[in-house]
């Protein structure tokens, strides 16, 4: 009953285009106590993934999906979905968008998801572009156009819509996207914080590896190659 209730609530959020709330609820629907005959675990994974990609910033995406043990169970059961999710998380936006596009027609066969597919895909692309340039004070628009498989002219049109209400300006002459001076300090702080989180994760992994080695838990090869003998 819990899954059925949460699914119904989330469907309502999606019907009103409240994709962020929908993603939060879908990602926490228990995977190991399935009691719903009207929606499958695959649907929960797809709905949560698309809604999250369309509305979450990178930190929320990491915390609420990538590090969510419950949601990992959904992803592990569907490698195709998991792979394009991690492509976006690893900033491989071109690969992620290509993989997503291959699934567009399949997603449109879902009667509930179908009305949202085009809108979600558009939002996912926009959010990806924002995440691409947000860590930088200046960003080469030629490289950005290549990363998103588009022309510099079409990219500039996209950016005009995206940065209208952001502290970012387009240098059309030099084809560069620039952060405003007011935003420079906050961007530097965010970049340092992002790097520190990455360093912390790598350090924790090294500590675990070191503990395993000290405990003598490394399994060595039981069979060694024997020299060949001639007759």
Short mmCIF file of N, CA and C in Angstrom, two decimals, residues 87-195:
data_model
loop_
_atom_site.label_atom_id
_atom_site.label_comp_id
_atom_site.label_asym_id
_atom_site.label_seq_id
_atom_site.Cartn_x
_atom_site.Cartn_y
_atom_site.Cartn_z
N UNK A 87 26.51 8.92 -16.99
CA UNK A 87 27.11 9.78 -18.02
C UNK A 87 26.86 11.25 -17.69
N UNK A 88 25.62 11.56 -17.32
CA UNK A 88 25.31 12.94 -16.93
C UNK A 88 26.05 13.32 -15.65
N UNK A 89 26.08 12.41 -14.68
CA UNK A 89 26.74 12.71 -13.41
C UNK A 89 28.23 12.95 -13.60
N UNK A 90 28.85 12.24 -14.53
CA UNK A 90 30.28 12.39 -14.81
C UNK A 90 30.57 13.50 -15.81
N UNK A 91 29.56 14.33 -16.07
CA UNK A 91 29.69 15.48 -16.98
C UNK A 91 29.95 15.07 -18.43
N UNK A 92 29.58 13.85 -18.78
CA UNK A 92 29.69 13.38 -20.17
C UNK A 92 28.35 13.66 -20.86
N UNK A 93 28.06 14.94 -21.03
CA UNK A 93 26.73 15.34 -21.46
C UNK A 93 26.38 14.88 -22.87
N UNK A 94 27.34 14.93 -23.76
CA UNK A 94 27.08 14.51 -25.13
C UNK A 94 26.66 13.03 -25.18
N UNK A 95 27.41 12.18 -24.46
CA UNK A 95 27.09 10.75 -24.42
C UNK A 95 25.74 10.51 -23.75
N UNK A 96 25.48 11.25 -22.68
CA UNK A 96 24.21 11.10 -21.98
C UNK A 96 23.02 11.49 -22.84
N UNK A 97 23.15 12.60 -23.53
CA UNK A 97 22.05 13.06 -24.39
C UNK A 97 21.82 12.12 -25.57
N UNK A 98 22.92 11.56 -26.12
CA UNK A 98 22.76 10.61 -27.23
C UNK A 98 22.03 9.35 -26.76
N UNK A 99 22.44 8.84 -25.60
CA UNK A 99 21.80 7.64 -25.06
C UNK A 99 20.33 7.89 -24.76
N UNK A 100 20.04 9.07 -24.26
CA UNK A 100 18.67 9.43 -23.94
C UNK A 100 17.82 9.52 -25.21
N UNK A 101 18.40 10.10 -26.26
CA UNK A 101 17.66 10.26 -27.51
C UNK A 101 17.28 8.92 -28.13
N UNK A 102 18.13 7.93 -27.95
CA UNK A 102 17.83 6.59 -28.47
C UNK A 102 16.61 5.97 -27.80
N UNK A 103 16.28 6.46 -26.61
CA UNK A 103 15.16 5.90 -25.86
C UNK A 103 13.89 6.75 -25.96
N UNK A 104 13.95 7.85 -26.69
CA UNK A 104 12.80 8.76 -26.76
C UNK A 104 11.54 8.05 -27.27
N UNK A 105 11.66 7.32 -28.38
CA UNK A 105 10.49 6.66 -28.96
C UNK A 105 9.93 5.60 -28.02
N UNK A 106 10.82 4.91 -27.30
CA UNK A 106 10.38 3.90 -26.34
C UNK A 106 9.63 4.55 -25.17
N UNK A 107 10.15 5.67 -24.69
CA UNK A 107 9.49 6.37 -23.59
C UNK A 107 8.11 6.88 -24.01
N UNK A 108 7.97 7.23 -25.28
CA UNK A 108 6.68 7.76 -25.75
C UNK A 108 5.60 6.68 -25.85
N UNK A 109 5.99 5.42 -25.73
CA UNK A 109 5.00 4.35 -25.73
C UNK A 109 4.32 4.22 -24.37
N UNK A 110 4.91 4.83 -23.36
CA UNK A 110 4.33 4.83 -22.01
C UNK A 110 3.21 5.86 -21.97
N UNK A 111 1.99 5.41 -21.75
CA UNK A 111 0.83 6.30 -21.82
C UNK A 111 0.90 7.43 -20.81
N UNK A 112 1.43 7.15 -19.62
CA UNK A 112 1.53 8.19 -18.60
C UNK A 112 2.67 9.16 -18.88
N UNK A 113 3.82 8.62 -19.31
CA UNK A 113 5.01 9.43 -19.53
C UNK A 113 4.96 10.22 -20.84
N UNK A 114 4.29 9.66 -21.83
CA UNK A 114 4.31 10.22 -23.18
C UNK A 114 4.07 11.74 -23.27
N UNK A 115 3.08 12.30 -22.57
CA UNK A 115 2.84 13.75 -22.68
C UNK A 115 3.97 14.60 -22.12
N UNK A 116 4.85 13.99 -21.32
CA UNK A 116 5.92 14.75 -20.66
C UNK A 116 7.27 14.60 -21.36
N UNK A 117 7.40 13.64 -22.26
CA UNK A 117 8.71 13.29 -22.80
C UNK A 117 9.43 14.47 -23.44
N UNK A 118 8.79 15.15 -24.37
CA UNK A 118 9.45 16.26 -25.07
C UNK A 118 9.84 17.38 -24.11
N UNK A 119 8.95 17.71 -23.19
CA UNK A 119 9.24 18.76 -22.21
C UNK A 119 10.39 18.36 -21.31
N UNK A 120 10.39 17.10 -20.84
CA UNK A 120 11.47 16.62 -19.99
C UNK A 120 12.81 16.63 -20.73
N UNK A 121 12.82 16.17 -21.97
CA UNK A 121 14.06 16.14 -22.75
C UNK A 121 14.61 17.55 -22.95
N UNK A 122 13.73 18.50 -23.20
CA UNK A 122 14.17 19.89 -23.38
C UNK A 122 14.78 20.43 -22.09
N UNK A 123 14.13 20.15 -20.97
CA UNK A 123 14.64 20.61 -19.68
C UNK A 123 15.96 19.93 -19.32
N UNK A 124 16.08 18.65 -19.66
CA UNK A 124 17.32 17.93 -19.38
C UNK A 124 18.48 18.54 -20.16
N UNK A 125 18.23 18.87 -21.41
CA UNK A 125 19.28 19.51 -22.22
C UNK A 125 19.66 20.87 -21.64
N UNK A 126 18.67 21.65 -21.25
CA UNK A 126 18.94 22.97 -20.68
C UNK A 126 19.72 22.86 -19.38
N UNK A 127 19.32 21.93 -18.52
CA UNK A 127 20.01 21.75 -17.25
C UNK A 127 21.45 21.27 -17.48
N UNK A 128 21.65 20.44 -18.50
CA UNK A 128 22.99 19.96 -18.82
C UNK A 128 23.89 21.10 -19.29
N UNK A 129 23.34 21.98 -20.09
CA UNK A 129 24.12 23.13 -20.56
C UNK A 129 24.50 24.02 -19.39
N UNK A 130 23.57 24.24 -18.48
CA UNK A 130 23.86 25.06 -17.29
C UNK A 130 24.97 24.43 -16.46
N UNK A 131 24.88 23.12 -16.27
CA UNK A 131 25.90 22.44 -15.46
C UNK A 131 27.25 22.41 -16.17
N UNK A 132 27.22 22.46 -17.48
CA UNK A 132 28.48 22.46 -18.26
C UNK A 132 29.25 23.76 -18.00
N UNK A 133 28.56 24.90 -18.06
CA UNK A 133 29.29 26.17 -17.95
C UNK A 133 29.38 26.70 -16.51
N UNK A 134 28.56 26.20 -15.61
CA UNK A 134 28.50 26.79 -14.27
C UNK A 134 29.81 26.74 -13.47
N UNK A 135 30.69 25.73 -13.65
CA UNK A 135 31.92 25.75 -12.84
C UNK A 135 32.94 26.78 -13.29
N UNK A 136 32.73 27.43 -14.46
CA UNK A 136 33.77 28.25 -15.05
C UNK A 136 33.42 29.74 -15.02
N UNK A 137 34.48 30.55 -14.95
CA UNK A 137 34.30 32.00 -15.05
C UNK A 137 34.15 32.41 -16.51
N UNK A 138 34.83 31.70 -17.39
CA UNK A 138 34.66 31.90 -18.83
C UNK A 138 34.54 30.53 -19.49
N UNK A 139 33.78 30.46 -20.54
CA UNK A 139 33.55 29.18 -21.21
C UNK A 139 33.56 29.38 -22.72
N UNK A 140 34.37 28.59 -23.40
CA UNK A 140 34.50 28.64 -24.85
C UNK A 140 33.23 28.07 -25.49
N UNK A 141 32.50 28.90 -26.20
CA UNK A 141 31.24 28.48 -26.80
C UNK A 141 31.45 27.52 -27.96
N UNK A 142 32.61 27.59 -28.62
CA UNK A 142 32.89 26.65 -29.70
C UNK A 142 33.02 25.22 -29.16
N UNK A 143 33.73 25.08 -28.03
CA UNK A 143 33.86 23.77 -27.40
C UNK A 143 32.51 23.29 -26.85
N UNK A 144 31.74 24.23 -26.34
CA UNK A 144 30.43 23.88 -25.81
C UNK A 144 29.51 23.38 -26.92
N UNK A 145 29.55 24.03 -28.06
CA UNK A 145 28.73 23.61 -29.20
C UNK A 145 29.10 22.21 -29.65
N UNK A 146 30.41 21.93 -29.64
CA UNK A 146 30.87 20.60 -30.02
C UNK A 146 30.39 19.56 -29.01
N UNK A 147 30.45 19.91 -27.73
CA UNK A 147 30.04 18.98 -26.67
C UNK A 147 28.56 18.65 -26.74
N UNK A 148 27.75 19.60 -27.22
CA UNK A 148 26.31 19.38 -27.28
C UNK A 148 25.80 19.14 -28.71
N UNK A 149 26.77 18.83 -29.59
CA UNK A 149 26.43 18.41 -30.95
C UNK A 149 25.49 19.41 -31.64
N UNK A 150 25.89 20.68 -31.63
CA UNK A 150 25.08 21.71 -32.25
C UNK A 150 25.98 22.75 -32.90
N UNK A 151 25.42 23.69 -33.61
CA UNK A 151 26.21 24.76 -34.22
C UNK A 151 26.37 25.90 -33.22
N UNK A 152 27.37 26.72 -33.44
CA UNK A 152 27.60 27.85 -32.55
C UNK A 152 26.41 28.82 -32.59
N UNK A 153 25.79 28.93 -33.77
CA UNK A 153 24.64 29.84 -33.91
C UNK A 153 23.44 29.35 -33.09
N UNK A 154 23.15 28.05 -33.20
CA UNK A 154 22.02 27.49 -32.46
C UNK A 154 22.30 27.49 -30.96
N UNK A 155 23.55 27.24 -30.59
CA UNK A 155 23.90 27.27 -29.17
C UNK A 155 23.69 28.66 -28.59
N UNK A 156 24.06 29.67 -29.34
CA UNK A 156 23.91 31.04 -28.85
C UNK A 156 22.43 31.38 -28.62
N UNK A 157 21.57 30.87 -29.49
CA UNK A 157 20.14 31.09 -29.30
C UNK A 157 19.65 30.39 -28.03
N UNK A 158 20.15 29.18 -27.79
CA UNK A 158 19.78 28.46 -26.56
C UNK A 158 20.26 29.22 -25.33
N UNK A 159 21.49 29.71 -25.40
CA UNK A 159 22.06 30.40 -24.25
C UNK A 159 21.35 31.70 -23.94
N UNK A 160 20.87 32.38 -24.97
CA UNK A 160 20.15 33.64 -24.76
C UNK A 160 18.92 33.42 -23.87
N UNK A 161 18.27 32.28 -24.03
CA UNK A 161 17.11 31.97 -23.21
C UNK A 161 17.52 31.53 -21.80
N UNK A 162 18.61 30.76 -21.73
CA UNK A 162 19.02 30.18 -20.46
C UNK A 162 19.63 31.19 -19.49
N UNK A 163 20.38 32.17 -20.00
CA UNK A 163 21.12 33.08 -19.12
C UNK A 163 20.40 34.40 -18.91
N UNK A 164 19.19 34.51 -19.42
CA UNK A 164 18.46 35.77 -19.32
C UNK A 164 18.33 36.26 -17.88
N UNK A 165 18.12 35.33 -16.94
CA UNK A 165 17.94 35.72 -15.53
C UNK A 165 19.10 35.25 -14.66
N UNK A 166 20.28 35.06 -15.27
CA UNK A 166 21.44 34.59 -14.52
C UNK A 166 22.59 35.60 -14.64
N UNK A 167 23.51 35.58 -13.66
CA UNK A 167 24.66 36.51 -13.70
C UNK A 167 25.72 36.05 -14.69
N UNK A 168 25.31 35.91 -15.94
CA UNK A 168 26.19 35.43 -17.00
C UNK A 168 25.91 36.27 -18.25
N UNK A 169 26.95 36.58 -18.99
CA UNK A 169 26.72 37.32 -20.23
C UNK A 169 27.40 36.63 -21.40
N UNK A 170 26.84 36.81 -22.58
CA UNK A 170 27.35 36.19 -23.80
C UNK A 170 28.22 37.19 -24.55
N UNK A 171 29.46 36.84 -24.78
CA UNK A 171 30.37 37.64 -25.59
C UNK A 171 30.30 37.07 -27.01
N UNK A 172 29.39 37.62 -27.81
CA UNK A 172 29.15 37.09 -29.15
C UNK A 172 30.35 37.27 -30.07
N UNK A 173 31.09 38.34 -29.86
CA UNK A 173 32.23 38.61 -30.74
C UNK A 173 33.33 37.56 -30.57
N UNK A 174 33.66 37.26 -29.30
CA UNK A 174 34.73 36.30 -29.02
C UNK A 174 34.21 34.88 -28.81
N UNK A 175 32.88 34.73 -28.89
CA UNK A 175 32.24 33.42 -28.69
C UNK A 175 32.64 32.81 -27.33
N UNK A 176 32.44 33.61 -26.31
CA UNK A 176 32.77 33.20 -24.95
C UNK A 176 31.61 33.54 -24.03
N UNK A 177 31.34 32.66 -23.09
CA UNK A 177 30.34 32.90 -22.06
C UNK A 177 31.08 33.33 -20.81
N UNK A 178 30.68 34.46 -20.22
CA UNK A 178 31.41 34.99 -19.08
C UNK A 178 30.51 35.15 -17.87
N UNK A 179 31.04 34.78 -16.69
CA UNK A 179 30.33 35.03 -15.44
C UNK A 179 30.53 36.49 -15.07
N UNK A 180 29.51 37.10 -14.47
CA UNK A 180 29.64 38.49 -14.05
C UNK A 180 30.60 38.58 -12.87
N UNK A 181 31.15 39.76 -12.64
CA UNK A 181 32.11 39.93 -11.55
C UNK A 181 31.47 39.63 -10.20
N UNK A 182 30.18 39.95 -10.06
CA UNK A 182 29.50 39.71 -8.78
C UNK A 182 29.41 38.23 -8.46
N UNK A 183 29.36 37.42 -9.51
CA UNK A 183 29.19 35.98 -9.32
C UNK A 183 30.52 35.24 -9.23
N UNK A 184 31.61 35.95 -9.50
CA UNK A 184 32.92 35.30 -9.58
C UNK A 184 33.31 34.66 -8.26
N UNK A 185 33.13 35.38 -7.16
CA UNK A 185 33.52 34.84 -5.86
C UNK A 185 32.75 33.59 -5.49
N UNK A 186 31.45 33.60 -5.74
CA UNK A 186 30.63 32.44 -5.37
C UNK A 186 30.99 31.24 -6.24
N UNK A 187 31.34 31.47 -7.50
CA UNK A 187 31.73 30.37 -8.37
C UNK A 187 33.04 29.74 -7.90
N UNK A 188 33.98 30.57 -7.50
CA UNK A 188 35.26 30.05 -7.01
C UNK A 188 35.03 29.21 -5.77
N UNK A 189 34.17 29.71 -4.88
CA UNK A 189 33.86 28.96 -3.66
C UNK A 189 33.22 27.63 -3.98
N UNK A 190 32.26 27.63 -4.92
CA UNK A 190 31.58 26.39 -5.30
C UNK A 190 32.55 25.40 -5.91
N UNK A 191 33.49 25.90 -6.73
CA UNK A 191 34.47 25.01 -7.35
C UNK A 191 35.39 24.37 -6.31
N UNK A 192 35.82 25.17 -5.34
CA UNK A 192 36.68 24.66 -4.27
C UNK A 192 35.92 23.61 -3.46
N UNK A 193 34.64 23.88 -3.17
CA UNK A 193 33.84 22.94 -2.41
C UNK A 193 33.66 21.63 -3.16
N UNK A 194 33.41 21.74 -4.47
CA UNK A 194 33.23 20.55 -5.30
C UNK A 194 34.51 19.71 -5.33
N UNK A 195 35.66 20.38 -5.44
CA UNK A 195 36.93 19.68 -5.44
C UNK A 195 37.21 19.01 -4.10
#
